[in-house]
Tab-separated table of C-alpha atoms and ligand atoms in Angstrom:
chain	number	residue	atom	x	y	z
A	185	THR	CA	-17.764	-28.998	-12.693
A	186	ARG	CA	-17.141	-26.952	-9.622
A	187	ILE	CA	-15.619	-28.825	-6.671
A	188	GLY	CA	-15.414	-27.673	-3.046
A	189	VAL	CA	-12.527	-28.972	-0.944
A	190	GLY	CA	-12.258	-29.028	2.858
A	191	HIS	CA	-9.630	-30.193	5.340
A	192	ALA	CA	-9.297	-31.191	9.003
A	193	HIS	CA	-7.044	-33.347	11.186
A	194	ALA	CA	-7.086	-35.780	14.100
A	195	LYS	CA	-6.803	-34.815	17.749
A	196	VAL	CA	-5.966	-36.304	21.133
A	197	ILE	CA	-6.964	-35.060	24.553
A	198	LEU	CA	-3.948	-34.001	26.641
A	199	LEU	CA	-6.065	-33.955	29.762
A	200	GLY	CA	-9.589	-33.426	31.013
A	201	GLU	CA	-11.649	-35.969	29.045
A	202	HIS	CA	-14.946	-36.825	30.772
A	203	ALA	CA	-14.513	-33.937	33.246
A	204	VAL	CA	-15.093	-31.601	30.272
A	205	VAL	CA	-18.625	-33.029	29.967
A	206	TYR	CA	-19.226	-31.613	33.491
A	207	GLY	CA	-17.821	-28.145	32.815
A	208	ALA	CA	-14.139	-28.642	33.698
A	209	PRO	CA	-11.535	-27.371	31.246
A	210	ALA	CA	-9.790	-29.870	28.972
A	211	ILE	CA	-6.782	-29.463	26.694
A	212	GLY	CA	-6.942	-30.832	23.140
A	213	LEU	CA	-3.860	-31.418	20.978
A	214	PRO	CA	-4.054	-31.383	17.178
A	215	LEU	CA	-2.483	-34.311	15.288
A	216	PRO	CA	-1.834	-32.669	11.901
A	217	GLY	CA	-0.135	-35.816	10.557
A	218	LEU	CA	-3.489	-37.635	10.434
A	219	ALA	CA	-5.488	-35.666	7.902
A	220	VAL	CA	-8.942	-35.678	6.343
A	221	ARG	CA	-9.763	-34.252	2.913
A	222	ALA	CA	-13.328	-33.912	1.668
A	223	THR	CA	-14.603	-32.905	-1.757
A	224	ALA	CA	-18.148	-31.903	-2.677
A	225	ARG	CA	-19.829	-31.480	-6.063
A	226	HIS	CA	-23.348	-31.049	-7.387
A	227	THR	CA	-24.950	-34.101	-8.952
A	228	GLU	CA	-26.903	-34.056	-12.227
A	229	PRO	CA	-30.615	-34.902	-12.034
A	230	GLY	CA	-30.932	-38.694	-12.306
A	231	ASP	CA	-27.301	-39.195	-11.217
A	232	SER	CA	-27.330	-42.316	-9.083
A	233	SER	CA	-23.733	-42.125	-7.842
A	234	THR	CA	-23.331	-42.696	-4.139
A	235	ARG	CA	-24.083	-39.529	-2.217
A	236	ILE	CA	-21.385	-39.937	0.411
A	237	ARG	CA	-18.317	-42.065	-0.108
A	238	PHE	CA	-16.175	-42.454	2.983
A	239	THR	CA	-12.741	-44.061	2.828
A	240	THR	CA	-10.493	-44.425	5.822
A	241	THR	CA	-7.182	-46.257	6.254
A	242	GLY	CA	-7.761	-48.068	2.954
A	243	SER	CA	-11.325	-49.335	3.460
A	244	GLU	CA	-14.424	-47.812	1.943
A	245	TYR	CA	-17.507	-47.538	4.134
A	246	ALA	CA	-21.119	-46.987	3.195
A	247	LEU	CA	-22.607	-44.455	5.564
A	248	PRO	CA	-26.135	-45.031	6.824
A	249	ALA	CA	-28.721	-42.400	5.914
A	250	ASN	CA	-28.961	-41.427	9.592
A	251	SER	CA	-25.221	-40.709	9.960
A	252	GLY	CA	-23.932	-37.335	11.065
A	253	LEU	CA	-22.371	-36.672	7.646
A	254	ALA	CA	-25.633	-37.444	5.838
A	255	ALA	CA	-27.420	-34.994	8.163
A	256	LEU	CA	-24.851	-32.316	7.303
A	257	VAL	CA	-25.081	-32.805	3.538
A	258	ALA	CA	-28.891	-32.650	3.745
A	259	LEU	CA	-28.618	-29.190	5.370
A	260	PHE	CA	-26.818	-27.873	2.267
A	261	GLU	CA	-28.968	-29.478	-0.430
A	262	GLU	CA	-31.729	-27.651	-2.241
A	263	PRO	CA	-34.676	-29.394	-3.893
A	264	GLY	CA	-33.529	-30.890	-7.200
A	265	ALA	CA	-29.849	-30.059	-6.561
A	266	GLY	CA	-28.188	-33.058	-4.987
A	267	ILE	CA	-24.646	-32.992	-3.639
A	268	ALA	CA	-22.133	-35.828	-3.672
A	269	VAL	CA	-19.374	-35.865	-1.065
A	270	ARG	CA	-16.191	-37.897	-0.961
A	271	VAL	CA	-14.268	-38.108	2.313
A	272	LEU	CA	-10.733	-39.497	2.454
A	273	SER	CA	-9.401	-39.923	5.977
A	274	ASP	CA	-6.122	-41.110	7.537
A	275	ILE	CA	-7.763	-41.410	10.962
A	276	PRO	CA	-8.605	-44.891	12.287
A	277	LEU	CA	-12.170	-45.188	13.554
A	278	GLY	CA	-13.202	-45.455	17.172
A	279	ARG	CA	-9.801	-44.706	18.724
A	280	GLY	CA	-10.642	-41.355	20.352
A	281	LEU	CA	-8.712	-39.565	17.626
A	282	GLY	CA	-11.639	-37.390	16.551
A	283	SER	CA	-12.422	-39.226	13.313
A	284	SER	CA	-16.118	-38.291	13.260
A	285	ALA	CA	-15.540	-34.609	14.087
A	286	ALA	CA	-12.656	-34.282	11.610
A	287	CYS	CA	-14.711	-35.861	8.796
A	288	ALA	CA	-17.631	-33.561	9.602
A	289	ARG	CA	-15.344	-30.504	9.695
A	290	ALA	CA	-13.698	-31.349	6.341
A	291	THR	CA	-17.175	-31.956	4.870
A	292	VAL	CA	-18.504	-28.593	6.094
A	293	GLY	CA	-15.462	-26.885	4.532
A	294	ALA	CA	-16.073	-28.655	1.208
A	295	LEU	CA	-19.801	-27.810	1.223
A	296	ASP	CA	-19.203	-24.145	2.132
A	297	ARG	CA	-16.677	-23.784	-0.691
A	298	LEU	CA	-18.900	-25.575	-3.201
A	299	LEU	CA	-21.710	-23.128	-2.420
A	300	ASP	CA	-19.333	-20.168	-2.185
A	301	ARG	CA	-20.291	-19.513	1.415
A	302	PRO	CA	-17.727	-18.071	3.811
A	303	VAL	CA	-16.041	-20.756	5.919
A	304	VAL	CA	-16.063	-19.110	9.358
A	305	GLU	CA	-16.036	-20.065	13.009
A	306	PRO	CA	-18.170	-20.395	15.047
A	307	GLU	CA	-20.598	-21.503	12.305
A	308	VAL	CA	-18.341	-24.351	11.258
A	309	TYR	CA	-17.994	-25.481	14.885
A	310	SER	CA	-21.745	-25.559	15.431
A	311	LEU	CA	-22.371	-27.472	12.182
A	312	VAL	CA	-19.744	-30.029	13.234
A	313	GLN	CA	-21.501	-30.286	16.596
A	314	THR	CA	-24.791	-30.949	14.767
A	315	ALA	CA	-23.180	-33.977	13.115
A	316	GLU	CA	-21.463	-35.014	16.364
A	317	ARG	CA	-24.795	-35.043	18.206
A	318	VAL	CA	-26.129	-37.534	15.665
A	319	ALA	CA	-23.057	-39.732	16.185
A	320	HIS	CA	-22.436	-39.347	19.936
A	321	GLY	CA	-25.461	-37.987	21.757
A	322	ASN	CA	-24.098	-35.204	23.936
A	323	PRO	CA	-20.531	-34.328	22.840
A	324	SER	CA	-18.672	-31.635	24.805
A	325	GLY	CA	-17.364	-30.072	21.574
A	326	ILE	CA	-13.645	-30.524	22.257
A	327	ASP	CA	-13.302	-32.787	19.181
A	328	ALA	CA	-15.239	-30.344	16.988
A	329	ALA	CA	-12.917	-27.516	18.039
A	330	THR	CA	-9.516	-29.262	18.143
A	331	THR	CA	-9.843	-30.970	14.729
A	332	GLY	CA	-9.734	-27.521	13.114
A	333	SER	CA	-7.065	-25.861	15.232
A	334	PRO	CA	-3.342	-25.671	14.404
A	335	ARG	CA	-2.609	-25.131	18.114
A	336	PRO	CA	-3.521	-26.899	21.355
A	337	LEU	CA	-6.808	-25.650	22.772
A	338	MET	CA	-7.914	-25.019	26.308
A	339	PHE	CA	-11.586	-25.917	25.976
A	340	SER	CA	-14.453	-25.448	28.366
A	341	ASP	CA	-18.223	-25.055	28.076
A	342	GLY	CA	-18.155	-24.685	24.303
A	343	THR	CA	-15.454	-22.026	24.161
A	344	SER	CA	-11.832	-22.586	23.303
A	345	GLU	CA	-8.645	-20.638	23.618
A	346	ALA	CA	-5.537	-21.400	21.540
A	347	LEU	CA	-2.453	-21.982	23.702
A	348	SER	CA	1.028	-20.921	22.707
A	349	VAL	CA	3.580	-23.650	23.354
A	350	GLY	CA	7.088	-22.938	24.624
A	351	MET	CA	7.662	-26.360	26.226
A	352	ARG	CA	9.920	-28.827	24.419
A	353	GLY	CA	9.121	-32.503	24.153
A	354	VAL	CA	7.559	-35.101	21.900
A	355	PHE	CA	4.064	-36.526	22.320
A	356	VAL	CA	3.722	-40.214	21.461
A	357	VAL	CA	0.282	-41.648	20.685
A	358	ALA	CA	-0.096	-45.443	20.780
A	359	ASP	CA	-3.139	-47.261	19.424
A	360	SER	CA	-4.145	-50.185	21.661
A	361	GLY	CA	-5.788	-51.775	18.616
A	362	ASN	CA	-9.091	-52.014	20.481
A	363	SER	CA	-11.994	-49.743	19.670
A	364	GLY	CA	-12.919	-47.359	22.433
A	365	ALA	CA	-16.508	-47.011	23.506
A	366	THR	CA	-16.935	-43.315	24.201
A	367	ARG	CA	-20.694	-43.432	24.513
A	368	THR	CA	-20.644	-46.435	26.884
A	369	ALA	CA	-17.875	-44.740	28.866
A	370	VAL	CA	-19.777	-41.444	29.131
A	371	ASP	CA	-22.883	-43.351	30.302
A	372	LEU	CA	-20.835	-45.340	32.828
A	373	VAL	CA	-19.418	-42.140	34.326
A	374	ALA	CA	-22.884	-40.536	34.431
A	375	GLU	CA	-24.221	-43.543	36.332
A	376	ARG	CA	-21.340	-43.514	38.843
A	377	PHE	CA	-21.767	-39.777	39.439
A	378	ARG	CA	-25.529	-40.174	39.823
A	379	ARG	CA	-24.994	-42.715	42.593
A	380	ASN	CA	-22.148	-40.771	44.174
A	381	PRO	CA	-22.311	-36.990	43.572
A	382	ILE	CA	-19.298	-36.386	45.840
A	383	LEU	CA	-17.178	-38.436	43.438
A	384	ARG	CA	-18.240	-36.099	40.656
A	385	THR	CA	-17.364	-32.951	42.614
A	386	ARG	CA	-13.954	-34.320	43.586
A	387	PHE	CA	-13.135	-35.518	40.040
A	388	VAL	CA	-14.145	-32.237	38.401
A	389	GLN	CA	-12.253	-30.143	40.983
A	390	ARG	CA	-9.106	-32.232	40.580
A	391	ILE	CA	-9.187	-31.903	36.774
A	392	HIS	CA	-9.696	-28.126	37.126
A	393	ALA	CA	-6.510	-28.017	39.199
A	394	LEU	CA	-4.567	-30.236	36.763
A	395	ALA	CA	-5.626	-28.193	33.714
A	396	HIS	CA	-4.591	-24.955	35.385
A	397	ALA	CA	-1.270	-26.489	36.440
A	398	ALA	CA	-0.653	-27.850	32.922
A	399	ARG	CA	-1.268	-24.584	31.149
A	400	PRO	CA	1.837	-22.610	32.263
A	401	VAL	CA	3.977	-25.732	31.735
A	402	LEU	CA	2.857	-25.974	28.099
A	403	THR	CA	3.390	-22.261	27.602
A	404	ALA	CA	6.797	-21.894	29.208
A	405	GLY	CA	7.759	-24.948	31.291
A	406	ARG	CA	9.580	-28.270	30.939
A	407	ALA	CA	8.181	-31.632	29.822
A	408	ASP	CA	9.137	-33.323	33.110
A	409	GLU	CA	6.783	-30.926	34.926
A	410	LEU	CA	3.866	-32.126	32.785
A	411	GLY	CA	4.593	-35.839	33.364
A	412	PRO	CA	3.118	-36.167	36.886
A	413	ILE	CA	0.016	-34.250	35.749
A	414	LEU	CA	-0.594	-36.792	32.969
A	415	ASN	CA	0.044	-39.707	35.342
A	416	GLU	CA	-2.447	-38.373	37.879
A	417	ASN	CA	-5.046	-37.839	35.145
A	418	HIS	CA	-4.601	-41.491	34.139
A	419	SER	CA	-5.111	-42.640	37.748
A	420	LEU	CA	-8.277	-40.552	38.079
A	421	LEU	CA	-9.719	-42.014	34.841
A	422	SER	CA	-8.676	-45.482	35.907
A	423	GLU	CA	-10.448	-45.092	39.276
A	424	LEU	CA	-13.621	-44.272	37.338
A	425	GLY	CA	-13.325	-47.649	35.598
A	426	LEU	CA	-12.326	-46.254	32.191
A	427	SER	CA	-8.997	-48.023	31.687
A	428	THR	CA	-8.361	-51.579	30.488
A	429	PRO	CA	-5.474	-53.984	31.203
A	430	LYS	CA	-4.052	-53.185	27.750
A	431	LEU	CA	-4.206	-49.399	28.292
A	432	ASP	CA	-2.620	-49.792	31.751
A	433	LEU	CA	0.120	-51.949	30.198
A	434	LEU	CA	0.882	-49.364	27.492
A	435	VAL	CA	0.999	-46.569	30.091
A	436	ARG	CA	3.497	-48.599	32.157
A	437	VAL	CA	5.619	-49.470	29.119
A	438	ALA	CA	5.814	-45.803	28.072
A	439	VAL	CA	6.955	-44.711	31.538
A	440	ASP	CA	9.435	-47.623	31.818
A	441	ALA	CA	10.857	-46.579	28.425
A	442	GLY	CA	11.691	-43.166	29.870
A	443	CYS	CA	8.620	-41.082	29.068
A	444	VAL	CA	7.950	-38.396	31.691
A	445	GLY	CA	4.271	-39.370	31.914
A	446	ALA	CA	1.474	-41.236	30.138
A	447	LYS	CA	-2.305	-41.658	30.233
A	448	LEU	CA	-5.216	-43.079	28.350
A	449	THR	CA	-6.679	-40.457	26.037
A	450	GLY	CA	-10.275	-39.949	24.918
A	451	GLY	CA	-13.315	-41.837	26.110
A	452	GLY	CA	-11.409	-44.907	27.333
A	453	LEU	CA	-12.401	-48.618	27.473
A	454	GLY	CA	-10.052	-48.968	24.486
A	455	GLY	CA	-8.590	-46.487	22.040
A	456	CYS	CA	-5.222	-44.838	22.554
A	457	VAL	CA	-2.572	-43.938	25.115
A	458	LEU	CA	-0.791	-40.569	25.055
A	459	ALA	CA	2.754	-40.357	26.426
A	460	LEU	CA	5.190	-37.469	26.657
A	461	ALA	CA	8.909	-37.899	25.994
A	462	ALA	CA	11.459	-35.214	26.850
A	463	ASP	CA	13.257	-35.499	23.479
A	464	PRO	CA	13.076	-37.278	20.077
A	465	GLU	CA	15.468	-40.055	21.171
A	466	HIS	CA	13.252	-41.034	24.133
A	467	ALA	CA	10.181	-40.764	21.897
A	468	ARG	CA	11.674	-43.172	19.343
A	469	ARG	CA	12.604	-45.657	22.047
A	470	ALA	CA	9.162	-45.431	23.683
A	471	ALA	CA	7.341	-45.837	20.352
A	472	ALA	CA	9.378	-48.972	19.544
A	473	ARG	CA	8.709	-50.494	22.997
A	474	LEU	CA	5.016	-49.650	22.775
A	475	ARG	CA	4.752	-51.486	19.449
A	476	THR	CA	6.621	-54.483	20.875
A	477	ALA	CA	4.164	-54.460	23.805
A	478	GLY	CA	1.207	-54.673	21.407
A	479	ALA	CA	0.381	-51.155	20.231
A	480	THR	CA	-0.814	-51.566	16.628
A	481	THR	CA	0.398	-48.121	15.504
A	482	THR	CA	2.237	-45.188	17.047
A	483	TRP	CA	2.327	-41.547	15.982
A	484	THR	CA	4.529	-38.742	17.274
A	485	VAL	CA	4.143	-34.982	17.263
A	486	SER	CA	6.697	-32.596	18.709
A	487	ALA	CA	5.642	-29.773	21.010
A	488	GLU	CA	7.771	-27.437	18.873
A	489	SER	CA	5.452	-28.054	15.901
A	490	PHE	CA	2.709	-26.122	17.763
A	491	ARG	CA	4.730	-22.902	18.001
B	146	LIG	O1	-14.069	-38.848	21.220
B	146	LIG	P1	-13.184	-39.288	22.342
B	146	LIG	O2	-13.150	-40.758	22.556
B	146	LIG	O3	-11.840	-38.602	22.316
B	146	LIG	O4	-13.839	-38.821	23.735
B	146	LIG	C1	-14.327	-37.584	23.930
B	146	LIG	C2	-14.042	-37.108	25.291
B	146	LIG	C3	-15.163	-37.199	26.299
B	146	LIG	O5	-14.856	-36.189	27.253
B	146	LIG	C4	-15.155	-38.555	26.966
B	146	LIG	C5	-16.539	-36.969	25.729
B	146	LIG	C6	-16.783	-35.556	25.252
B	146	LIG	O6	-17.821	-35.357	24.614
B	146	LIG	O7	-15.986	-34.665	25.549
């Protein structure tokens, strides 16, 4: 039997989460070490095998019929020709690492290849967004884009630009062990901005400035120039009520361990912290301290790997 295979990877947001929902630019970083592989095959008539099998970090999940992945598979099925999909993911759920977008992207790749359709952007991106809307309501699209990119992306209003990276340094991602609540967080921010529109204008303008300051640093600057930008982004998110004591603790531990800067990443209210170390030695030390302080897992990716 013919089998279609698709791939994608995790992501973190370097800066600009939440502001990106209001049109500010955000920068997404790929995490190629956390991968998703999907396979798709046609089922025989009367075949009762599970339509979508989803396994992540060792546990198998049954997906509800109204999930984003089920909606995607339905778009590719023809009457009398069912499709079975198997998704194997390294990405923990609900940590702001782009699990849902990466699984959708790998699934679209597998379905396109099964049906011998060309796998091309921006069609793939918009299909991933279709699934993301089922899962998240009104996603900006930064997850859908970054989970398929080998390079960091400057993302705004649905368009993305790949950034070349000349900066050295090592990004450290630490999982707080608590699920984030992106949808709750997005609603919380919407409510605060509705009551105080000036807050919204100031937040969005500040993130615009930070994103435009970060860009030349990533391209040709030094890690220590990016540190204060990440720290300020964390303060801005924290002022909006999106941090937690555990996230604040991990940010402090990373900076105390010698990282040049650190912030919560993704929707907030849980999930992960992203820190930047100037070199592998500082990254190793920070990762060890973060785990001692209660991070359940840490991952590192060097800026050089994006060249
Ligand atoms: O999926 P997460 O938790 O990385 O959060 C996405 C970032 C937000 O800006 C909060 C929402 C969005 O749709 O961009």
